[in-house]
Short mmCIF file of C-alpha atoms in Angstrom, two decimals:
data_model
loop_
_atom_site.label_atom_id
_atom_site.label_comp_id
_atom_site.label_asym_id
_atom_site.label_seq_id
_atom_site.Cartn_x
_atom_site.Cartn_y
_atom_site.Cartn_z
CA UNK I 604 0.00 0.00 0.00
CA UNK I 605 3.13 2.38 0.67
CA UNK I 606 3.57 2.99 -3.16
CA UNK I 607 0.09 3.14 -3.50
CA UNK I 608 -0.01 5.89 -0.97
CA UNK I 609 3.11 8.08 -1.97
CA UNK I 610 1.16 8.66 -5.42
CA UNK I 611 -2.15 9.49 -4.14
CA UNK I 612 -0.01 11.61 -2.76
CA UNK I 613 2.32 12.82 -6.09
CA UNK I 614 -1.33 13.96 -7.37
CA UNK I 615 -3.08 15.89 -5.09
CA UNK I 616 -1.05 18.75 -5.97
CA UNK I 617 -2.04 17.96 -9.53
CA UNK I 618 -5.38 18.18 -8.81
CA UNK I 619 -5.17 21.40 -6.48
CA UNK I 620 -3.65 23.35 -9.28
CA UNK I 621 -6.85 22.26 -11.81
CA UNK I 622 -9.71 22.84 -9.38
CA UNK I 623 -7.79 26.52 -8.79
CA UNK I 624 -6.99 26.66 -12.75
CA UNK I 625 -10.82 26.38 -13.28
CA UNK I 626 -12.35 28.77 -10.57
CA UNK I 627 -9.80 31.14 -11.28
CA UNK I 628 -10.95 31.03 -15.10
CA UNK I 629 -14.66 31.34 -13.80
CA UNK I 630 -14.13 34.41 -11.34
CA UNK I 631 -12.08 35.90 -14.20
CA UNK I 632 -15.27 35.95 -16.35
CA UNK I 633 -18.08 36.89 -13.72
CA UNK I 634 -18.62 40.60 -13.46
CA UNK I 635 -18.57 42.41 -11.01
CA UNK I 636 -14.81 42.53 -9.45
CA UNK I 637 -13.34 43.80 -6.12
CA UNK I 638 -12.61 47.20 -8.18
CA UNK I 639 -15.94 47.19 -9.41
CA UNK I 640 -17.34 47.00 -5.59
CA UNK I 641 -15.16 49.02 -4.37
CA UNK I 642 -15.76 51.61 -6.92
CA UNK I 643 -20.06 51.38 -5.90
CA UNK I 644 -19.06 51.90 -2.53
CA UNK I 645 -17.69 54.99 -2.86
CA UNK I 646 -19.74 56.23 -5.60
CA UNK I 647 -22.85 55.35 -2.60
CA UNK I 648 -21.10 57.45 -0.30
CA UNK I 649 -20.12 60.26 -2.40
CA UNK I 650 -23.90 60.45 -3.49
CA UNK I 651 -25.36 60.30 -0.03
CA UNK I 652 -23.12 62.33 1.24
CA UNK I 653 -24.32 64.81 -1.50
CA UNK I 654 -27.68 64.74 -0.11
CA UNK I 655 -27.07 65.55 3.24
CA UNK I 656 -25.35 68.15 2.82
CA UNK I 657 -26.74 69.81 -0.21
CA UNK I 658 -30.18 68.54 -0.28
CA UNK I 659 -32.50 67.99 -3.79
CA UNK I 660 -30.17 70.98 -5.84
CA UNK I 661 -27.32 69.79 -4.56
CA UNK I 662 -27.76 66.86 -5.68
CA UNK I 663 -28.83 67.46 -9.12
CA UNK I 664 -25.82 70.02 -9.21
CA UNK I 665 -23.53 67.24 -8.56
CA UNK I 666 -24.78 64.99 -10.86
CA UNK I 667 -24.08 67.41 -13.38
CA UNK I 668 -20.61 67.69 -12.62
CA UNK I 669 -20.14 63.96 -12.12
CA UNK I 670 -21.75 63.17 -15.60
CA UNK I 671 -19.12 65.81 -16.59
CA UNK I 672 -16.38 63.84 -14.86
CA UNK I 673 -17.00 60.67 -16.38
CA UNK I 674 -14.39 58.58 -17.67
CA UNK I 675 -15.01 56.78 -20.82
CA UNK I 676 -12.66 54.37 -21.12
CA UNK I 677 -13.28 52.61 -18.47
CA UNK I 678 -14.36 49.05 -18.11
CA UNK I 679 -16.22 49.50 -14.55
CA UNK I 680 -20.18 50.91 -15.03
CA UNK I 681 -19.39 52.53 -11.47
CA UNK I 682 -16.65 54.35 -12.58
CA UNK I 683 -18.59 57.66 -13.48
CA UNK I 684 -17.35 60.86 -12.21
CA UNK I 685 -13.84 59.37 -10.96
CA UNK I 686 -10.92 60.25 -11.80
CA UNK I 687 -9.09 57.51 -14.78
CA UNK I 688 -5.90 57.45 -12.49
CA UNK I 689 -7.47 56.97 -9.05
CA UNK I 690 -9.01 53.83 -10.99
CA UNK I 691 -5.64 52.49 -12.22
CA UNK I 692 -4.41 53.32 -8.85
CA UNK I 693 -6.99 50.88 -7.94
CA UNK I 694 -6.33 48.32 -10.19
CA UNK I 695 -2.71 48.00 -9.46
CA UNK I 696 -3.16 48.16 -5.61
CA UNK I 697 -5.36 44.95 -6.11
CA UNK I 698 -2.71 43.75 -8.95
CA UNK I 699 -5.01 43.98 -11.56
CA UNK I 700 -2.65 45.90 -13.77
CA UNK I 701 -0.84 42.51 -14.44
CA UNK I 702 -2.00 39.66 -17.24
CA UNK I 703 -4.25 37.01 -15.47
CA UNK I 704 -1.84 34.25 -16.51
CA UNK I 705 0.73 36.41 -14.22
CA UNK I 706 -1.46 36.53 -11.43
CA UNK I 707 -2.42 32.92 -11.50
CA UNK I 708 1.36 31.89 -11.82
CA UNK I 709 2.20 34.39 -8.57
CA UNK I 710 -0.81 32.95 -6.94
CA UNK I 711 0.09 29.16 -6.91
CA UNK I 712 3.44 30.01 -6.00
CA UNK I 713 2.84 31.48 -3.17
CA UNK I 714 0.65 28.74 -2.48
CA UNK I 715 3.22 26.30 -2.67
CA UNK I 716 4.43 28.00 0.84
CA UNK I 717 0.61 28.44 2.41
CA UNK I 718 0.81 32.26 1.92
CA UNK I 719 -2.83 32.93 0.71
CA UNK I 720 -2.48 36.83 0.68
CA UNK I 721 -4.03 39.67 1.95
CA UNK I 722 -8.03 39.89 2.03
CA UNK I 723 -9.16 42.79 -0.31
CA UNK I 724 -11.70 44.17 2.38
CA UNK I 725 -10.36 42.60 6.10
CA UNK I 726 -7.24 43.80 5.97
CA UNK I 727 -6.07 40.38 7.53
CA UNK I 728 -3.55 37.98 6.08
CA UNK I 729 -6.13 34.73 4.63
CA UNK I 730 -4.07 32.50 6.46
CA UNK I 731 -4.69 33.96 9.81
CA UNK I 732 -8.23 34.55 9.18
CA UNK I 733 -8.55 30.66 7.99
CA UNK I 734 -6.83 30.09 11.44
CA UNK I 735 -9.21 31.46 13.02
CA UNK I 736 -13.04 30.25 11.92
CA UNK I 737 -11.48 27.20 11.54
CA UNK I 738 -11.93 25.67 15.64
CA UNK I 739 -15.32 26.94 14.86
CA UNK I 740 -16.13 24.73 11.49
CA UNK I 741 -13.53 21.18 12.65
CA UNK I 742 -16.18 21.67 15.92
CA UNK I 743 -19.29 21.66 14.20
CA UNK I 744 -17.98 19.72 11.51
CA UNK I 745 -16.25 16.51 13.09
CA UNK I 746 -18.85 16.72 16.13
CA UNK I 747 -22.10 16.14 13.79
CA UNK I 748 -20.26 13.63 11.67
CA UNK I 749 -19.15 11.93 14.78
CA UNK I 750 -23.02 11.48 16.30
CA UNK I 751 -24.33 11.16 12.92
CA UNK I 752 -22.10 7.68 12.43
CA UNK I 753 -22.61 6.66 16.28
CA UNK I 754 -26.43 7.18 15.72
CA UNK I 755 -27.22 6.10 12.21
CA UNK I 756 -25.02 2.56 11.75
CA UNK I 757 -26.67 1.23 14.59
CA UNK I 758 -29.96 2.32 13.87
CA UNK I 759 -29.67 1.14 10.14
CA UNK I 760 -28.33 -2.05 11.57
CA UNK I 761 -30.93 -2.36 13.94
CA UNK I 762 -33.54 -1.64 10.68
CA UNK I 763 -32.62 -4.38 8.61
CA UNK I 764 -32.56 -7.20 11.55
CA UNK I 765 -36.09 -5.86 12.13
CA UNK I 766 -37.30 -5.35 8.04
CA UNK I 767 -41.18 -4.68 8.13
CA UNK I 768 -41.26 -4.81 11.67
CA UNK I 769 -43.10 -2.41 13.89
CA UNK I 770 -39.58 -0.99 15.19
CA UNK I 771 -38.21 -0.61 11.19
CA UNK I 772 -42.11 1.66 10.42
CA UNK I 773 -41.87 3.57 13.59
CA UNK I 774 -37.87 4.55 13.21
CA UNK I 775 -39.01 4.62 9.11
CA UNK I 776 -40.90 8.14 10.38
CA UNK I 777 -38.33 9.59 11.99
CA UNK I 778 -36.21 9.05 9.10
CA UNK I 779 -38.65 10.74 6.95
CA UNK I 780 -38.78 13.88 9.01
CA UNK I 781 -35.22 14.28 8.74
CA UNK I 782 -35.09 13.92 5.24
CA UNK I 783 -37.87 16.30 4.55
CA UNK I 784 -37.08 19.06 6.89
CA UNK I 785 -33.86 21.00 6.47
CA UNK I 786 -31.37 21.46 9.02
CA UNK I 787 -31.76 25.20 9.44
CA UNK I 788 -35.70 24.77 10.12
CA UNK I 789 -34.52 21.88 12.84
CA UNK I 790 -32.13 24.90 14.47
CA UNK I 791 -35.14 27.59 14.37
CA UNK I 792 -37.22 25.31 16.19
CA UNK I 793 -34.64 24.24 18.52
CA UNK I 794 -34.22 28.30 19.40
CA UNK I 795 -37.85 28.61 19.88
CA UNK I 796 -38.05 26.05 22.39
CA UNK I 797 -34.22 25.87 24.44
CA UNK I 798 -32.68 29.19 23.61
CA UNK I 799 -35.28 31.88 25.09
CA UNK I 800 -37.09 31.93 21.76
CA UNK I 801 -40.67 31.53 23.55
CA UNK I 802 -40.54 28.61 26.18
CA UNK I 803 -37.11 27.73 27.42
CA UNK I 804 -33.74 29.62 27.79
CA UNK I 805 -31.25 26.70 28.71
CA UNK I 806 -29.23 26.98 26.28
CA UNK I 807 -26.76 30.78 24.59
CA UNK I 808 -27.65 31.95 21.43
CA UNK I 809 -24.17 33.57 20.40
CA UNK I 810 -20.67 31.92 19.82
CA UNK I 811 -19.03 29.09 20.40
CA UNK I 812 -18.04 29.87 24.37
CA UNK I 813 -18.58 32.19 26.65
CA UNK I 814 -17.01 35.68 27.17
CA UNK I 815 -15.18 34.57 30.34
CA UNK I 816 -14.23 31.22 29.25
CA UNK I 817 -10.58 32.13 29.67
CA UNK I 818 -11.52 32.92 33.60
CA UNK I 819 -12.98 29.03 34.12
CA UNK I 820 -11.48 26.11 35.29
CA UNK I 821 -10.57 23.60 32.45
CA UNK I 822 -13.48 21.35 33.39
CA UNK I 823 -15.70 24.73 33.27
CA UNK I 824 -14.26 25.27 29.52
CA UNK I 825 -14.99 21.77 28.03
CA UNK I 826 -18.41 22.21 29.48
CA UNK I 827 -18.83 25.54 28.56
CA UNK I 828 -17.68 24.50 24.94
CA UNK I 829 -20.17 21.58 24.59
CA UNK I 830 -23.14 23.65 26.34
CA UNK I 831 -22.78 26.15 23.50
CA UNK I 832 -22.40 23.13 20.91
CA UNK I 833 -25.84 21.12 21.67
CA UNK I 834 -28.30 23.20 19.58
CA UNK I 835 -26.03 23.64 16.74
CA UNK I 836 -24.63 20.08 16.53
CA UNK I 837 -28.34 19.17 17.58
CA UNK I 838 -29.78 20.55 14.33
CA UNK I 839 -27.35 19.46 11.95
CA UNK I 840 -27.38 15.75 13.47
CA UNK I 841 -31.18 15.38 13.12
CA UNK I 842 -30.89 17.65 9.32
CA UNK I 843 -28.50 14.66 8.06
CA UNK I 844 -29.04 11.42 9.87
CA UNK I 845 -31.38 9.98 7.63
CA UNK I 846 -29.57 9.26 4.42
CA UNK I 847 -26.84 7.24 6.47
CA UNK I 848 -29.35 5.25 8.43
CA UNK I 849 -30.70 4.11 5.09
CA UNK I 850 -27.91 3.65 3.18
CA UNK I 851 -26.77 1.54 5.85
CA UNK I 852 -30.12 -0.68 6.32
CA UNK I 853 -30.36 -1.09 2.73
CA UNK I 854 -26.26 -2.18 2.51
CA UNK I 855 -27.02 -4.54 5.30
CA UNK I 856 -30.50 -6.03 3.56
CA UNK I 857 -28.06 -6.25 0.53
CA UNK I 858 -25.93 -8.42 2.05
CA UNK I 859 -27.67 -10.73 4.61
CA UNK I 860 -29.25 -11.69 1.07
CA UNK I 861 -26.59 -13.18 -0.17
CA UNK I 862 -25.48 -16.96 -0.70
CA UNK I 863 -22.71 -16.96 1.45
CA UNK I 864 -24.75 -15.73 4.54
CA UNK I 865 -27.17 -18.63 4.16
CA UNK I 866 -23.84 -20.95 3.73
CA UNK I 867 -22.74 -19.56 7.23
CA UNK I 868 -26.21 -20.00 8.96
CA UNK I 869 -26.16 -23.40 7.88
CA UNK I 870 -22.53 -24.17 8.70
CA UNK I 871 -24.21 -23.29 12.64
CA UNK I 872 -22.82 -19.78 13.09
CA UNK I 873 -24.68 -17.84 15.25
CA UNK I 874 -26.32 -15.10 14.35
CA UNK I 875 -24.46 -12.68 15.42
CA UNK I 876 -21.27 -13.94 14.38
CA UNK I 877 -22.88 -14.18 11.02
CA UNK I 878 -23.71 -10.50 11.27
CA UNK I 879 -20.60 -9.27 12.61
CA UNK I 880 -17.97 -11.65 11.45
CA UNK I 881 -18.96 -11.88 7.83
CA UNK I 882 -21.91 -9.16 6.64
CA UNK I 883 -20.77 -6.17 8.72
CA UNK I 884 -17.09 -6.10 7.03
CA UNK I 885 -18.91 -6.01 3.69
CA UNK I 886 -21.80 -4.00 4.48
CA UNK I 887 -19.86 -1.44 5.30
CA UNK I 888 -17.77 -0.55 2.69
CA UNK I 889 -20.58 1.42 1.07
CA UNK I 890 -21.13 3.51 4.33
CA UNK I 891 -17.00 4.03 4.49
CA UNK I 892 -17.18 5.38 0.86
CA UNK I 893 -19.80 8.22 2.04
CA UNK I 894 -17.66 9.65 5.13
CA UNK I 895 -15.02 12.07 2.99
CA UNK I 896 -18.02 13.53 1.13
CA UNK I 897 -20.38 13.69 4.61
CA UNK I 898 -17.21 15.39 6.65
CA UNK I 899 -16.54 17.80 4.08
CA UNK I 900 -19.95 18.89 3.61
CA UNK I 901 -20.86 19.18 7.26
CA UNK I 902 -17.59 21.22 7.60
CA UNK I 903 -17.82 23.35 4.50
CA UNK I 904 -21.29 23.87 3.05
CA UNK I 905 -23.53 22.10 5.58
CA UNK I 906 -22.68 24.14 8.26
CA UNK I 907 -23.01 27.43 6.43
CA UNK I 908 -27.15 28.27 7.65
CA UNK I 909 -25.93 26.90 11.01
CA UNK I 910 -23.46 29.41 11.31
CA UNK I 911 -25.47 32.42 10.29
CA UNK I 912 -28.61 31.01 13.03
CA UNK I 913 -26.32 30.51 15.78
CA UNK I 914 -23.87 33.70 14.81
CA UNK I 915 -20.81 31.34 15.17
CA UNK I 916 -17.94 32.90 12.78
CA UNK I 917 -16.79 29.79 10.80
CA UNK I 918 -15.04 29.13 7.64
CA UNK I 919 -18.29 28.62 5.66
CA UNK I 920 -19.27 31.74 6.46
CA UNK I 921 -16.09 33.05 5.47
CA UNK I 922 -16.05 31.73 2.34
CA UNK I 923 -19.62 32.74 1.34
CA UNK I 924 -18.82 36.10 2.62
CA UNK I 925 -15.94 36.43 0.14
CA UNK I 926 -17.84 35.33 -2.85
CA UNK I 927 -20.45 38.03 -2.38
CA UNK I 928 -17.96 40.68 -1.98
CA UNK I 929 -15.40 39.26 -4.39
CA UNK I 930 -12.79 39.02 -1.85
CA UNK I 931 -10.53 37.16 -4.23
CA UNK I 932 -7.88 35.70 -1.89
CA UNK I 933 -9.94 34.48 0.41
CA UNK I 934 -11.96 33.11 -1.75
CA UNK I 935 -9.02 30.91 -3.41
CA UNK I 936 -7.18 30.77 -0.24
CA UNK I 937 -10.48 28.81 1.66
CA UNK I 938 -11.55 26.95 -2.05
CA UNK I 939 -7.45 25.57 -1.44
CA UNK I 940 -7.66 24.74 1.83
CA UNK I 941 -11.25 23.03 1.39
CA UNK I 942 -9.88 21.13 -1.44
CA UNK I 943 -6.66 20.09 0.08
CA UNK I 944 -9.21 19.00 3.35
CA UNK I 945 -11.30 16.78 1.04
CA UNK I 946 -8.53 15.02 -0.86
CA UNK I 947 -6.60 14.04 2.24
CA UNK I 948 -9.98 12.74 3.45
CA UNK I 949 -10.03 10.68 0.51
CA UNK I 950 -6.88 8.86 0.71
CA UNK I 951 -7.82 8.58 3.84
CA UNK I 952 -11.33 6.63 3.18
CA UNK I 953 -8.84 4.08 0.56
CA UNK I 954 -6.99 3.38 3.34
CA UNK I 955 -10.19 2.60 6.01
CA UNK I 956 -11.74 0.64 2.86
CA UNK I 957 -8.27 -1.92 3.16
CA UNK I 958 -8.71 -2.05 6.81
CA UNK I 959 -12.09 -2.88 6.98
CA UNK I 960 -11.32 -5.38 3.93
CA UNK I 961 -7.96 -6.42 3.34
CA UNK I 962 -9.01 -8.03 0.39
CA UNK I 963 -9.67 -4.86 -0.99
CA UNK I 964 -5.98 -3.63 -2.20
CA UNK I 965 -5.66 -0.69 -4.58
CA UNK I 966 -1.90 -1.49 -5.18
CA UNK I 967 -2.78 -4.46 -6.63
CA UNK I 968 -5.05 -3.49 -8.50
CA UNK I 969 -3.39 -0.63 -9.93
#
């Protein structure tokens, strides 16, 4: 598996460089730039401040003059009434005045080292500003995954023993809740009843600890830390439960169907050594495949709406911040650093698939 491993390894770098190749290509052709945001924002001010101080004719005064001012040549709509070398001023301070092929090239050299830049609008390296949501997103993220795994493998488990049973139609509606009702709607509810929304106020609102968290006593902190957790980890447990339980009762039905199970039964093998020994190594494989793709997304993009509800400052929120305000580096700098994330995770999930199977060998087979 070592050889195997070292070039998983050779291509992830290969792959980095396309996935940033292609976004860089797309945010190249959307409109609507940092310069071109920039530039609205001060046109905004420059017209509102216009109307406080001059009122209705000052205003239409001014917008004589800026008509008057505007530069033609421009390629930014906002760019009316400013002056052509305060824009290039612009463009060069952002390092716009250089070929995109040049910026690219500068881009994935830097990182090569992990310097992601400057943010356009934070005035914060990336790098330190990844540092920072990211406790926020590995907690929500690897806490929901966790619970999700510890709660749906034994309940899917538990679902095929029992097929058609009362226990398999009861569980079957819970399953269906959580498939039809979003996680978000599962957190406003949870507010409404535990966080001082109408009925109960057990649990805060706001953050991921307290203000004086640095004052407690280290068994204080961790349960602090989890007492700020439970709605938010709540709500995105019961939001994506469901497809795991299933996709684990249906693997299990799957297998348990199979000739070799009956061979094992009637060999004398008791039934849970049939379960364990033989259908849960194979039954499992297809649950192993899904955990890259369900830890990404619940750190990433499933935790995004959680975020926002609960006001906890993570990397999805980040990251959706800087696409709506173009904030290029962070937007490559967290797209790199997501996609580095998932690929390791992926290796990783090879790897898990030879444990659970050593029959399974991908240097072998490659």
């Amino acid at each position: 598996m070592f050889p195997y491993i070292l070039r998983r390894l050779a291509l992830i770098p290969l792959t980095l460089l396309g996935i940033i190749a292609i976004n860089f290509v797309i945010a190249q052709i959307a409109p609507g730039g940092p310069v071109e945001q920039l530039l609205a924002q001060i046109k905004n001010t420059a017209v509102a401040a216009t109307a406080r101080v001059g009122g209705g004719e000052g205003m239409e005064a001014g917008g004589g003059s800026t008509a008057a001012a505007t530069s033609g040549d421009s390629p930014y709509r906002g760019a009316q009434g400013l002056d052509p070398a305060f824009i290039a001023e612009l463009n060069r301070q952002f390092g716009f005045d250089q070929p995109a092929y040049i910026r690219f090239g500068r881009m994935i050299g830097d990182y090569l080292t992990f310097d992601l830049g400057q943010s356009y609008f934070r005035d914060r390296a990336v790098l330190d500003l990844v540092l920072d949501k990211l406790p926020v997103s590995i907690s929500l993220g690897v806490w929901s995954t966790l619970l999700i795994y510890v709660i749906s493998i034994p309940l899917g488990i538990a679902k095929a023993m029992r097929d058609g049973s009362r226990f398999d139609v009861l569980t079957s509606a819970a399953v269906i809740v959580g498939y039809a009702i979003p996680a978000f709607l599962f957190a406003i509810l949870l507010i409404i009843l535990f966080a001082g929304g109408r009925y109960l106020d057990w649990f805060p609102l706001r953050g991921l600890v307290s203000d004086n968290w640095m004052d407690l006593s280290w068994p204080a902190r961790i349960a602090d830390y989890f007492w700020h957790l439970t709605l938010p980890v709540t709500a995105m447990v019961i939001g994506g439960f469901a497809a795991l339980t299933m996709l684990t009762k249906n693997a299990f039905l799957d297998e348990i169907n199979k000739q070799y199970v009956v061979t094992a039964r009637a060999k004398g093998l008791s039934e849970r050594r049939v379960l364990y020994g033989h259908v849960f190594r194979n039954a499992m494989l297809l649950v192993i495949a899904g955990f890259p793709a369900t830890l990404v997304s619940m750190l990433f993009t499933g935790s995004l709406l959680i975020e926002v509800i609960f006001s906890l400052d993570g990397l999805g929120l980040l990251g959706f911040e800087a696409v709506v305000k173009r904030d290029y580096p962070i937007m490559f700098g967290t797209l790199y650093v997501f996609s580095l994330i998932g690929l390791l995770l992926n290796l990783i999930s090879d790897l898990t698939y030879h444990w659970v199977d050593p029959r399974i060998d991908f240097a072998a087979r490659a």
